[in-house]
Amino acid sequence: MESTDADVWPDELPPPRDELLRRVEGVEGLLSLLTDRVDDELLDAAGPQLKVVSNFAVGFDNIDVPACTRRGIPVGNTPGVLTETTADLAFALLMAAARRLPEGCDYVRAGQWKTWGPMLLLGQDVHGATLGIVGFGRIGREMARRAAGFSMRVLYYDVHPASAEDEASLGARRVEMDYLLAESDFVTLHTNLTPETRHLINSGALRRMKPTAILVNTSRGPVVDHDALFEALRGGVIAGAGLDVTDPEPLPADHPLVSLPNCLVVPHIASASVVTRGRMARMAADNLLTGLRGERLPTCVNPEVYG
Ligand code: DGY
């Protein structure tokens, strides 16, 4: 059995920055969560013996990858194992927002259910609707597979077009972003957070969407301008939103978006199934231990460090 000495942060809340900077001093490997910012300051605090950074997530926008690369430090992530679990949650958010499930639950809990009503809590149909997928990587493609089961028309936008074979097998058509926004009944976001995708969904984008449309975000919070989203949801520019990720995280309970009945927010749990989190943990540990041995990481986001 392989082992190494480990200093494990035991609390639910992330280590305060000062504490983290102090405790990384002299370590050879770092297993980070997406709540830990790994940047020049932290890498300097760790010191030149640091051999590997292993992130317990597929996303790595918390890590300054070029800063790691400059120091020759490989960065690992956990792709693949969470793809379907994340798509499941995105589809659950889509359906829950479409059929107003949280409002229905609140209605029953509040003792307001007095009779069957022909106009009670009318929502949007999912079957036969148009799904717009922004970012057609692994998770975006799983959304297309799920949409096929609901006889949905699938449009996608991605700077990298899928192959003709993949488009055909997934029943998806690549379109321009504006067309996707205007045509889709549901827009689901699956992009990385980069300077280009920050606030990709701003007030202009929201105004291009249908007033009956629902926005789903399981990518990263800052891909959506939350002030613009609040105004759009309040003003009926779009019908609803389902958010697994927010800006900031955690979203305070008194944030205006939380007060809106047509905005469903869950606490960044898209990959949170028992099996998937176990697989992510094993993958992150594997990357860490491989890096400590000085071998090539199984899943490395900056393979250029290997020359
Ligand atoms: C990730 O892995 O990037 C998710 O956001 C958390 O599972």
PDB file of C-alpha atoms and ligand atoms in Angstrom:
ATOM      1  CA  MET A   1       0.000   0.000   0.000  1.00  0.00           C
ATOM      2  CA  GLU A   2       1.333   3.420  -0.977  1.00  0.00           C
ATOM      3  CA  SER A   3       1.473   6.187   1.604  1.00  0.00           C
ATOM      4  CA  THR A   4       2.875   9.584   2.372  1.00  0.00           C
ATOM      5  CA  ASP A   5       2.782  11.917   5.336  1.00  0.00           C
ATOM      6  CA  ALA A   6      -0.171  14.250   5.027  1.00  0.00           C
ATOM      7  CA  ASP A   7      -1.316  17.418   6.745  1.00  0.00           C
ATOM      8  CA  VAL A   8      -5.085  17.245   6.243  1.00  0.00           C
ATOM      9  CA  TRP A   9      -7.211  20.349   6.894  1.00  0.00           C
ATOM     10  CA  PRO A  10      -9.996  18.968   9.089  1.00  0.00           C
ATOM     11  CA  ASP A  11     -12.653  21.700   9.025  1.00  0.00           C
ATOM     12  CA  GLU A  12     -15.711  22.046   6.804  1.00  0.00           C
ATOM     13  CA  LEU A  13     -14.766  25.626   5.947  1.00  0.00           C
ATOM     14  CA  PRO A  14     -11.626  26.165   3.852  1.00  0.00           C
ATOM     15  CA  PRO A  15      -8.424  27.168   5.652  1.00  0.00           C
ATOM     16  CA  PRO A  16      -8.059  30.923   6.116  1.00  0.00           C
ATOM     17  CA  ARG A  17      -5.542  32.227   3.589  1.00  0.00           C
ATOM     18  CA  ASP A  18      -2.852  32.985   6.210  1.00  0.00           C
ATOM     19  CA  GLU A  19      -3.173  29.518   7.662  1.00  0.00           C
ATOM     20  CA  LEU A  20      -2.949  27.915   4.217  1.00  0.00           C
ATOM     21  CA  LEU A  21       0.139  29.950   3.310  1.00  0.00           C
ATOM     22  CA  ARG A  22       1.777  28.908   6.558  1.00  0.00           C
ATOM     23  CA  ARG A  23       0.916  25.225   6.264  1.00  0.00           C
ATOM     24  CA  VAL A  24       2.043  24.778   2.646  1.00  0.00           C
ATOM     25  CA  GLU A  25       5.590  25.793   3.510  1.00  0.00           C
ATOM     26  CA  GLY A  26       7.897  22.902   2.657  1.00  0.00           C
ATOM     27  CA  VAL A  27       5.249  20.527   1.248  1.00  0.00           C
ATOM     28  CA  GLU A  28       6.085  18.399  -1.791  1.00  0.00           C
ATOM     29  CA  GLY A  29       2.511  17.878  -2.944  1.00  0.00           C
ATOM     30  CA  LEU A  30      -0.744  19.781  -2.591  1.00  0.00           C
ATOM     31  CA  LEU A  31      -4.250  18.355  -2.918  1.00  0.00           C
ATOM     32  CA  SER A  32      -6.493  21.388  -3.382  1.00  0.00           C
ATOM     33  CA  LEU A  33     -10.248  21.939  -3.454  1.00  0.00           C
ATOM     34  CA  LEU A  34     -11.878  24.467  -5.776  1.00  0.00           C
ATOM     35  CA  THR A  35     -12.182  26.788  -2.776  1.00  0.00           C
ATOM     36  CA  ASP A  36      -8.364  27.025  -2.503  1.00  0.00           C
ATOM     37  CA  ARG A  37      -6.675  29.672  -4.652  1.00  0.00           C
ATOM     38  CA  VAL A  38      -3.354  28.351  -5.951  1.00  0.00           C
ATOM     39  CA  ASP A  39      -1.378  31.289  -7.298  1.00  0.00           C
ATOM     40  CA  ASP A  40       2.127  32.782  -7.287  1.00  0.00           C
ATOM     41  CA  GLU A  41       1.805  33.806  -3.644  1.00  0.00           C
ATOM     42  CA  LEU A  42       0.905  30.283  -2.536  1.00  0.00           C
ATOM     43  CA  LEU A  43       3.510  28.607  -4.758  1.00  0.00           C
ATOM     44  CA  ASP A  44       6.191  30.932  -3.355  1.00  0.00           C
ATOM     45  CA  ALA A  45       5.021  30.174   0.184  1.00  0.00           C
ATOM     46  CA  ALA A  46       5.273  26.442  -0.538  1.00  0.00           C
ATOM     47  CA  GLY A  47       8.821  26.638  -1.880  1.00  0.00           C
ATOM     48  CA  PRO A  48      10.851  25.084  -4.699  1.00  0.00           C
ATOM     49  CA  GLN A  49      10.430  21.458  -3.483  1.00  0.00           C
ATOM     50  CA  LEU A  50       6.717  21.468  -4.478  1.00  0.00           C
ATOM     51  CA  LYS A  51       6.343  18.707  -7.102  1.00  0.00           C
ATOM     52  CA  VAL A  52       2.621  18.478  -7.802  1.00  0.00           C
ATOM     53  CA  VAL A  53      -0.743  20.226  -7.398  1.00  0.00           C
ATOM     54  CA  SER A  54      -3.740  17.889  -7.568  1.00  0.00           C
ATOM     55  CA  ASN A  55      -7.165  19.547  -7.751  1.00  0.00           C
ATOM     56  CA  PHE A  56     -10.195  17.651  -6.447  1.00  0.00           C
ATOM     57  CA  ALA A  57     -12.377  18.856  -9.355  1.00  0.00           C
ATOM     58  CA  VAL A  58     -12.445  18.780 -13.116  1.00  0.00           C
ATOM     59  CA  GLY A  59     -12.548  22.612 -13.226  1.00  0.00           C
ATOM     60  CA  PHE A  60      -9.295  24.356 -12.329  1.00  0.00           C
ATOM     61  CA  ASP A  61     -10.090  28.068 -12.522  1.00  0.00           C
ATOM     62  CA  ASN A  62      -8.937  28.284  -8.863  1.00  0.00           C
ATOM     63  CA  ILE A  63      -5.405  27.480 -10.050  1.00  0.00           C
ATOM     64  CA  ASP A  64      -3.032  29.789 -11.863  1.00  0.00           C
ATOM     65  CA  VAL A  65      -1.874  27.058 -14.242  1.00  0.00           C
ATOM     66  CA  PRO A  66       0.716  29.222 -16.064  1.00  0.00           C
ATOM     67  CA  ALA A  67       2.285  30.025 -12.664  1.00  0.00           C
ATOM     68  CA  CYS A  68       2.587  26.274 -11.965  1.00  0.00           C
ATOM     69  CA  THR A  69       3.925  25.609 -15.465  1.00  0.00           C
ATOM     70  CA  ARG A  70       6.592  28.314 -15.050  1.00  0.00           C
ATOM     71  CA  ARG A  71       7.837  26.382 -12.029  1.00  0.00           C
ATOM     72  CA  GLY A  72       7.606  23.012 -13.823  1.00  0.00           C
ATOM     73  CA  ILE A  73       4.822  21.831 -11.494  1.00  0.00           C
ATOM     74  CA  PRO A  74       2.226  19.502 -13.055  1.00  0.00           C
ATOM     75  CA  VAL A  75      -1.431  20.175 -12.177  1.00  0.00           C
ATOM     76  CA  GLY A  76      -3.894  17.288 -12.003  1.00  0.00           C
ATOM     77  CA  ASN A  77      -7.700  17.360 -12.210  1.00  0.00           C
ATOM     78  CA  THR A  78     -10.537  14.796 -12.227  1.00  0.00           C
ATOM     79  CA  PRO A  79     -12.107  14.678 -15.704  1.00  0.00           C
ATOM     80  CA  GLY A  80     -14.479  11.998 -16.947  1.00  0.00           C
ATOM     81  CA  VAL A  81     -15.666  10.436 -13.699  1.00  0.00           C
ATOM     82  CA  LEU A  82     -18.159  13.212 -12.941  1.00  0.00           C
ATOM     83  CA  THR A  83     -19.506  13.797 -16.447  1.00  0.00           C
ATOM     84  CA  GLU A  84     -22.758  11.870 -16.203  1.00  0.00           C
ATOM     85  CA  THR A  85     -23.456  12.781 -12.583  1.00  0.00           C
ATOM     86  CA  THR A  86     -23.097  16.459 -13.457  1.00  0.00           C
ATOM     87  CA  ALA A  87     -25.359  16.121 -16.505  1.00  0.00           C
ATOM     88  CA  ASP A  88     -27.936  14.327 -14.343  1.00  0.00           C
ATOM     89  CA  LEU A  89     -28.054  17.298 -11.969  1.00  0.00           C
ATOM     90  CA  ALA A  90     -28.198  19.820 -14.824  1.00  0.00           C
ATOM     91  CA  PHE A  91     -31.154  17.945 -16.279  1.00  0.00           C
ATOM     92  CA  ALA A  92     -32.780  17.763 -12.847  1.00  0.00           C
ATOM     93  CA  LEU A  93     -32.444  21.537 -12.491  1.00  0.00           C
ATOM     94  CA  LEU A  94     -33.886  22.007 -15.971  1.00  0.00           C
ATOM     95  CA  MET A  95     -36.922  19.873 -15.152  1.00  0.00           C
ATOM     96  CA  ALA A  96     -37.420  21.271 -11.675  1.00  0.00           C
ATOM     97  CA  ALA A  97     -37.346  24.858 -12.964  1.00  0.00           C
ATOM     98  CA  ALA A  98     -39.556  24.003 -15.961  1.00  0.00           C
ATOM     99  CA  ARG A  99     -42.217  22.344 -13.836  1.00  0.00           C
ATOM    100  CA  ARG A 100     -41.787  24.704 -10.868  1.00  0.00           C
ATOM    101  CA  LEU A 101     -41.108  21.916  -8.379  1.00  0.00           C
ATOM    102  CA  PRO A 102     -39.647  24.075  -5.578  1.00  0.00           C
ATOM    103  CA  GLU A 103     -42.673  26.379  -5.761  1.00  0.00           C
ATOM    104  CA  GLY A 104     -44.948  23.320  -5.602  1.00  0.00           C
ATOM    105  CA  CYS A 105     -43.146  21.982  -2.527  1.00  0.00           C
ATOM    106  CA  ASP A 106     -43.319  25.380  -0.809  1.00  0.00           C
ATOM    107  CA  TYR A 107     -47.030  25.607  -1.645  1.00  0.00           C
ATOM    108  CA  VAL A 108     -47.774  22.257  -0.001  1.00  0.00           C
ATOM    109  CA  ARG A 109     -45.560  22.984   3.022  1.00  0.00           C
ATOM    110  CA  ALA A 110     -47.276  26.339   3.540  1.00  0.00           C
ATOM    111  CA  GLY A 111     -50.688  24.639   3.677  1.00  0.00           C
ATOM    112  CA  GLN A 112     -51.889  26.474   0.549  1.00  0.00           C
ATOM    113  CA  TRP A 113     -53.051  23.320  -1.289  1.00  0.00           C
ATOM    114  CA  LYS A 114     -56.839  23.541  -1.044  1.00  0.00           C
ATOM    115  CA  THR A 115     -57.998  21.997  -4.324  1.00  0.00           C
ATOM    116  CA  TRP A 116     -56.984  20.935  -7.858  1.00  0.00           C
ATOM    117  CA  GLY A 117     -56.809  24.046 -10.021  1.00  0.00           C
ATOM    118  CA  PRO A 118     -56.713  24.212 -13.833  1.00  0.00           C
ATOM    119  CA  MET A 119     -54.283  27.115 -13.719  1.00  0.00           C
ATOM    120  CA  LEU A 120     -52.249  26.056 -10.695  1.00  0.00           C
ATOM    121  CA  LEU A 121     -48.453  26.310 -11.099  1.00  0.00           C
ATOM    122  CA  LEU A 122     -48.391  26.033 -14.885  1.00  0.00           C
ATOM    123  CA  GLY A 123     -44.887  25.461 -16.199  1.00  0.00           C
ATOM    124  CA  GLN A 124     -43.061  24.730 -19.450  1.00  0.00           C
ATOM    125  CA  ASP A 125     -43.030  21.411 -21.303  1.00  0.00           C
ATOM    126  CA  VAL A 126     -39.631  19.745 -21.519  1.00  0.00           C
ATOM    127  CA  HIS A 127     -40.496  17.058 -24.089  1.00  0.00           C
ATOM    128  CA  GLY A 128     -40.319  18.328 -27.631  1.00  0.00           C
ATOM    129  CA  ALA A 129     -38.696  21.629 -26.558  1.00  0.00           C
ATOM    130  CA  THR A 130     -35.447  23.073 -27.921  1.00  0.00           C
ATOM    131  CA  LEU A 131     -32.332  22.671 -25.761  1.00  0.00           C
ATOM    132  CA  GLY A 132     -29.418  25.047 -26.331  1.00  0.00           C
ATOM    133  CA  ILE A 133     -26.114  23.703 -25.012  1.00  0.00           C
ATOM    134  CA  VAL A 134     -23.319  26.239 -24.533  1.00  0.00           C
ATOM    135  CA  GLY A 135     -20.020  24.334 -24.408  1.00  0.00           C
ATOM    136  CA  PHE A 136     -20.115  20.960 -26.156  1.00  0.00           C
ATOM    137  CA  GLY A 137     -17.483  19.057 -24.211  1.00  0.00           C
ATOM    138  CA  ARG A 138     -18.043  15.915 -22.219  1.00  0.00           C
ATOM    139  CA  ILE A 139     -20.868  17.230 -20.011  1.00  0.00           C
ATOM    140  CA  GLY A 140     -22.571  19.197 -22.795  1.00  0.00           C
ATOM    141  CA  ARG A 141     -22.680  16.032 -24.897  1.00  0.00           C
ATOM    142  CA  GLU A 142     -24.240  14.078 -22.030  1.00  0.00           C
ATOM    143  CA  MET A 143     -26.969  16.733 -21.948  1.00  0.00           C
ATOM    144  CA  ALA A 144     -27.629  16.041 -25.632  1.00  0.00           C
ATOM    145  CA  ARG A 145     -27.985  12.313 -24.844  1.00  0.00           C
ATOM    146  CA  ARG A 146     -30.485  13.029 -22.093  1.00  0.00           C
ATOM    147  CA  ALA A 147     -32.401  15.441 -24.344  1.00  0.00           C
ATOM    148  CA  ALA A 148     -32.877  12.680 -26.931  1.00  0.00           C
ATOM    149  CA  GLY A 149     -34.957  10.768 -24.388  1.00  0.00           C
ATOM    150  CA  PHE A 150     -37.311  13.746 -24.217  1.00  0.00           C
ATOM    151  CA  SER A 151     -37.540  14.154 -28.015  1.00  0.00           C
ATOM    152  CA  MET A 152     -35.887  17.563 -27.759  1.00  0.00           C
ATOM    153  CA  ARG A 153     -34.337  19.488 -30.593  1.00  0.00           C
ATOM    154  CA  VAL A 154     -30.686  20.082 -29.666  1.00  0.00           C
ATOM    155  CA  LEU A 155     -28.607  23.094 -30.683  1.00  0.00           C
ATOM    156  CA  TYR A 156     -25.117  23.748 -29.404  1.00  0.00           C
ATOM    157  CA  TYR A 157     -22.527  26.490 -29.454  1.00  0.00           C
ATOM    158  CA  ASP A 158     -18.843  25.777 -29.030  1.00  0.00           C
ATOM    159  CA  VAL A 159     -15.779  27.396 -30.542  1.00  0.00           C
ATOM    160  CA  HIS A 160     -14.640  23.880 -31.483  1.00  0.00           C
ATOM    161  CA  PRO A 161     -17.223  22.184 -33.709  1.00  0.00           C
ATOM    162  CA  ALA A 162     -17.960  18.522 -33.011  1.00  0.00           C
ATOM    163  CA  SER A 163     -17.268  16.069 -35.829  1.00  0.00           C
ATOM    164  CA  ALA A 164     -20.080  15.407 -38.296  1.00  0.00           C
ATOM    165  CA  GLU A 165     -20.317  11.842 -36.894  1.00  0.00           C
ATOM    166  CA  ASP A 166     -20.677  13.105 -33.309  1.00  0.00           C
ATOM    167  CA  GLU A 167     -23.287  15.671 -34.358  1.00  0.00           C
ATOM    168  CA  ALA A 168     -25.244  12.957 -36.137  1.00  0.00           C
ATOM    169  CA  SER A 169     -25.053  10.439 -33.308  1.00  0.00           C
ATOM    170  CA  LEU A 170     -25.973  13.057 -30.689  1.00  0.00           C
ATOM    171  CA  GLY A 171     -28.669  14.655 -32.849  1.00  0.00           C
ATOM    172  CA  ALA A 172     -27.133  18.090 -32.253  1.00  0.00           C
ATOM    173  CA  ARG A 173     -26.565  21.014 -34.602  1.00  0.00           C
ATOM    174  CA  ARG A 174     -23.906  23.700 -34.130  1.00  0.00           C
ATOM    175  CA  VAL A 175     -25.265  27.252 -34.373  1.00  0.00           C
ATOM    176  CA  GLU A 176     -24.086  30.750 -33.536  1.00  0.00           C
ATOM    177  CA  MET A 177     -24.577  31.919 -29.963  1.00  0.00           C
ATOM    178  CA  ASP A 178     -27.224  34.532 -30.813  1.00  0.00           C
ATOM    179  CA  TYR A 179     -29.272  31.997 -32.741  1.00  0.00           C
ATOM    180  CA  LEU A 180     -29.031  29.501 -29.876  1.00  0.00           C
ATOM    181  CA  LEU A 181     -30.219  32.112 -27.380  1.00  0.00           C
ATOM    182  CA  ALA A 182     -33.151  33.173 -29.562  1.00  0.00           C
ATOM    183  CA  GLU A 183     -34.299  29.638 -30.452  1.00  0.00           C
ATOM    184  CA  SER A 184     -33.868  27.696 -27.227  1.00  0.00           C
ATOM    185  CA  ASP A 185     -36.525  26.971 -24.625  1.00  0.00           C
ATOM    186  CA  PHE A 186     -33.742  25.874 -22.274  1.00  0.00           C
ATOM    187  CA  VAL A 187     -30.170  27.161 -22.297  1.00  0.00           C
ATOM    188  CA  THR A 188     -27.682  25.061 -20.346  1.00  0.00           C
ATOM    189  CA  LEU A 189     -24.102  26.217 -19.681  1.00  0.00           C
ATOM    190  CA  HIS A 190     -21.127  23.831 -19.800  1.00  0.00           C
ATOM    191  CA  THR A 191     -18.140  26.068 -20.541  1.00  0.00           C
ATOM    192  CA  ASN A 192     -14.932  26.514 -18.591  1.00  0.00           C
ATOM    193  CA  LEU A 193     -14.544  29.837 -16.821  1.00  0.00           C
ATOM    194  CA  THR A 194     -12.024  31.889 -18.812  1.00  0.00           C
ATOM    195  CA  PRO A 195     -11.664  35.630 -19.457  1.00  0.00           C
ATOM    196  CA  GLU A 196     -13.713  35.015 -22.647  1.00  0.00           C
ATOM    197  CA  THR A 197     -16.601  33.253 -20.889  1.00  0.00           C
ATOM    198  CA  ARG A 198     -16.849  35.533 -17.824  1.00  0.00           C
ATOM    199  CA  HIS A 199     -20.308  37.175 -18.030  1.00  0.00           C
ATOM    200  CA  LEU A 200     -21.005  35.412 -21.326  1.00  0.00           C
ATOM    201  CA  ILE A 201     -24.621  35.507 -20.171  1.00  0.00           C
ATOM    202  CA  ASN A 202     -25.104  39.238 -19.589  1.00  0.00           C
ATOM    203  CA  SER A 203     -28.136  41.493 -19.985  1.00  0.00           C
ATOM    204  CA  GLY A 204     -27.735  41.521 -23.785  1.00  0.00           C
ATOM    205  CA  ALA A 205     -27.660  37.726 -23.959  1.00  0.00           C
ATOM    206  CA  LEU A 206     -30.629  37.420 -21.615  1.00  0.00           C
ATOM    207  CA  ARG A 207     -32.638  39.859 -23.739  1.00  0.00           C
ATOM    208  CA  ARG A 208     -32.046  37.626 -26.774  1.00  0.00           C
ATOM    209  CA  MET A 209     -33.682  34.671 -24.991  1.00  0.00           C
ATOM    210  CA  LYS A 210     -37.396  33.839 -25.128  1.00  0.00           C
ATOM    211  CA  PRO A 211     -39.578  35.206 -22.309  1.00  0.00           C
ATOM    212  CA  THR A 212     -40.555  31.575 -21.628  1.00  0.00           C
ATOM    213  CA  ALA A 213     -36.934  30.357 -21.559  1.00  0.00           C
ATOM    214  CA  ILE A 214     -35.116  28.802 -18.629  1.00  0.00           C
ATOM    215  CA  LEU A 215     -31.372  29.153 -17.967  1.00  0.00           C
ATOM    216  CA  VAL A 216     -29.438  26.345 -16.293  1.00  0.00           C
ATOM    217  CA  ASN A 217     -25.897  26.798 -14.998  1.00  0.00           C
ATOM    218  CA  THR A 218     -23.725  23.960 -13.689  1.00  0.00           C
ATOM    219  CA  SER A 219     -20.443  25.367 -15.068  1.00  0.00           C
ATOM    220  CA  ARG A 220     -19.042  28.248 -13.021  1.00  0.00           C
ATOM    221  CA  GLY A 221     -20.995  31.117 -11.448  1.00  0.00           C
ATOM    222  CA  PRO A 222     -19.171  34.032 -13.103  1.00  0.00           C
ATOM    223  CA  VAL A 223     -20.178  32.799 -16.577  1.00  0.00           C
ATOM    224  CA  VAL A 224     -23.466  34.552 -15.717  1.00  0.00           C
ATOM    225  CA  ASP A 225     -23.780  38.207 -14.722  1.00  0.00           C
ATOM    226  CA  HIS A 226     -25.927  37.739 -11.617  1.00  0.00           C
ATOM    227  CA  ASP A 227     -27.169  41.340 -11.442  1.00  0.00           C
ATOM    228  CA  ALA A 228     -28.389  41.044 -15.017  1.00  0.00           C
ATOM    229  CA  LEU A 229     -29.946  37.650 -14.262  1.00  0.00           C
ATOM    230  CA  PHE A 230     -31.806  39.056 -11.280  1.00  0.00           C
ATOM    231  CA  GLU A 231     -33.254  41.880 -13.383  1.00  0.00           C
ATOM    232  CA  ALA A 232     -34.189  39.464 -16.179  1.00  0.00           C
ATOM    233  CA  LEU A 233     -35.953  37.048 -13.825  1.00  0.00           C
ATOM    234  CA  ARG A 234     -37.733  39.804 -11.944  1.00  0.00           C
ATOM    235  CA  GLY A 235     -38.797  41.634 -15.088  1.00  0.00           C
ATOM    236  CA  GLY A 236     -40.031  38.571 -17.022  1.00  0.00           C
ATOM    237  CA  VAL A 237     -37.260  38.803 -19.633  1.00  0.00           C
ATOM    238  CA  ILE A 238     -36.825  35.037 -19.110  1.00  0.00           C
ATOM    239  CA  ALA A 239     -39.094  32.649 -17.182  1.00  0.00           C
ATOM    240  CA  GLY A 240     -36.715  30.914 -14.800  1.00  0.00           C
ATOM    241  CA  ALA A 241     -33.269  29.740 -13.821  1.00  0.00           C
ATOM    242  CA  GLY A 242     -31.716  26.713 -12.174  1.00  0.00           C
ATOM    243  CA  LEU A 243     -28.282  27.399 -10.709  1.00  0.00           C
ATOM    244  CA  ASP A 244     -25.832  24.935  -9.194  1.00  0.00           C
ATOM    245  CA  VAL A 245     -23.042  27.497  -9.299  1.00  0.00           C
ATOM    246  CA  THR A 246     -23.213  31.158  -8.347  1.00  0.00           C
ATOM    247  CA  ASP A 247     -21.140  34.289  -8.033  1.00  0.00           C
ATOM    248  CA  PRO A 248     -20.181  34.571  -5.233  1.00  0.00           C
ATOM    249  CA  GLU A 249     -20.091  31.123  -3.665  1.00  0.00           C
ATOM    250  CA  PRO A 250     -21.615  30.562  -1.251  1.00  0.00           C
ATOM    251  CA  LEU A 251     -24.525  32.765  -2.330  1.00  0.00           C
ATOM    252  CA  PRO A 252     -25.728  34.528   0.835  1.00  0.00           C
ATOM    253  CA  ALA A 253     -29.273  33.595   1.872  1.00  0.00           C
ATOM    254  CA  ASP A 254     -30.242  37.269   1.621  1.00  0.00           C
ATOM    255  CA  HIS A 255     -28.987  37.593  -1.976  1.00  0.00           C
ATOM    256  CA  PRO A 256     -31.787  38.984  -4.194  1.00  0.00           C
ATOM    257  CA  LEU A 257     -31.697  35.896  -6.465  1.00  0.00           C
ATOM    258  CA  VAL A 258     -32.566  33.625  -3.536  1.00  0.00           C
ATOM    259  CA  SER A 259     -35.783  35.552  -2.914  1.00  0.00           C
ATOM    260  CA  LEU A 260     -37.119  34.957  -6.440  1.00  0.00           C
ATOM    261  CA  PRO A 261     -39.634  32.108  -6.779  1.00  0.00           C
ATOM    262  CA  ASN A 262     -38.506  31.496 -10.367  1.00  0.00           C
ATOM    263  CA  CYS A 263     -34.845  31.034  -9.409  1.00  0.00           C
ATOM    264  CA  LEU A 264     -33.800  27.660  -8.076  1.00  0.00           C
ATOM    265  CA  VAL A 265     -30.389  27.617  -6.404  1.00  0.00           C
ATOM    266  CA  VAL A 266     -28.545  24.568  -5.067  1.00  0.00           C
ATOM    267  CA  PRO A 267     -25.084  24.661  -3.407  1.00  0.00           C
ATOM    268  CA  HIS A 268     -22.625  23.484  -6.116  1.00  0.00           C
ATOM    269  CA  ILE A 269     -23.590  19.811  -5.830  1.00  0.00           C
ATOM    270  CA  ALA A 270     -23.614  18.688  -9.472  1.00  0.00           C
ATOM    271  CA  SER A 271     -20.942  16.022  -8.937  1.00  0.00           C
ATOM    272  CA  ALA A 272     -22.171  15.139  -5.450  1.00  0.00           C
ATOM    273  CA  SER A 273     -23.175  11.488  -5.716  1.00  0.00           C
ATOM    274  CA  VAL A 274     -21.613   8.950  -3.365  1.00  0.00           C
ATOM    275  CA  VAL A 275     -20.005   6.983  -6.180  1.00  0.00           C
ATOM    276  CA  THR A 276     -18.733   9.976  -8.154  1.00  0.00           C
ATOM    277  CA  ARG A 277     -17.182  11.771  -5.194  1.00  0.00           C
ATOM    278  CA  GLY A 278     -15.417   8.505  -4.311  1.00  0.00           C
ATOM    279  CA  ARG A 279     -14.044   8.263  -7.848  1.00  0.00           C
ATOM    280  CA  MET A 280     -12.939  11.910  -7.791  1.00  0.00           C
ATOM    281  CA  ALA A 281     -11.159  11.355  -4.467  1.00  0.00           C
ATOM    282  CA  ARG A 282      -9.298   8.316  -5.821  1.00  0.00           C
ATOM    283  CA  MET A 283      -8.314  10.169  -8.975  1.00  0.00           C
ATOM    284  CA  ALA A 284      -7.079  13.200  -7.031  1.00  0.00           C
ATOM    285  CA  ALA A 285      -5.056  10.934  -4.687  1.00  0.00           C
ATOM    286  CA  ASP A 286      -3.642   9.078  -7.671  1.00  0.00           C
ATOM    287  CA  ASN A 287      -2.510  12.319  -9.309  1.00  0.00           C
ATOM    288  CA  LEU A 288      -0.940  13.446  -6.040  1.00  0.00           C
ATOM    289  CA  LEU A 289       0.968  10.220  -5.355  1.00  0.00           C
ATOM    290  CA  THR A 290       2.113   9.865  -8.961  1.00  0.00           C
ATOM    291  CA  GLY A 291       3.411  13.446  -8.889  1.00  0.00           C
ATOM    292  CA  LEU A 292       5.224  12.820  -5.610  1.00  0.00           C
ATOM    293  CA  ARG A 293       7.021   9.889  -7.248  1.00  0.00           C
ATOM    294  CA  GLY A 294       8.072  12.263 -10.038  1.00  0.00           C
ATOM    295  CA  GLU A 295       6.050  10.318 -12.627  1.00  0.00           C
ATOM    296  CA  ARG A 296       3.660  11.697 -15.234  1.00  0.00           C
ATOM    297  CA  LEU A 297       0.185  12.457 -13.772  1.00  0.00           C
ATOM    298  CA  PRO A 298      -2.642  10.281 -15.141  1.00  0.00           C
ATOM    299  CA  THR A 299      -4.714  13.424 -15.815  1.00  0.00           C
ATOM    300  CA  CYS A 300      -2.603  16.526 -16.194  1.00  0.00           C
ATOM    301  CA  VAL A 301      -3.904  19.921 -17.355  1.00  0.00           C
ATOM    302  CA  ASN A 302      -0.438  21.283 -18.235  1.00  0.00           C
ATOM    303  CA  PRO A 303       1.378  18.363 -19.926  1.00  0.00           C
ATOM    304  CA  GLU A 304       3.832  20.895 -21.399  1.00  0.00           C
ATOM    305  CA  VAL A 305       5.739  20.631 -18.077  1.00  0.00           C
ATOM    306  CA  TYR A 306       6.961  17.251 -19.334  1.00  0.00           C
ATOM    307  CA  GLY A 307       8.701  18.890 -22.288  1.00  0.00           C
TER     308      GLY A 307
HETATM  309  C1  DGY B   1     -15.750  20.403 -10.767  1.00  0.00           C
HETATM  310  O1  DGY B   1     -15.270  19.277 -10.620  1.00  0.00           O
HETATM  311  O2  DGY B   1     -15.176  21.282 -11.420  1.00  0.00           O
HETATM  312  C2  DGY B   1     -17.082  20.663 -10.158  1.00  0.00           C
HETATM  313  O3  DGY B   1     -17.473  21.962 -10.210  1.00  0.00           O
HETATM  314  C3  DGY B   1     -17.179  20.095  -8.756  1.00  0.00           C
HETATM  315  O4  DGY B   1     -17.303  18.750  -8.948  1.00  0.00           O
END
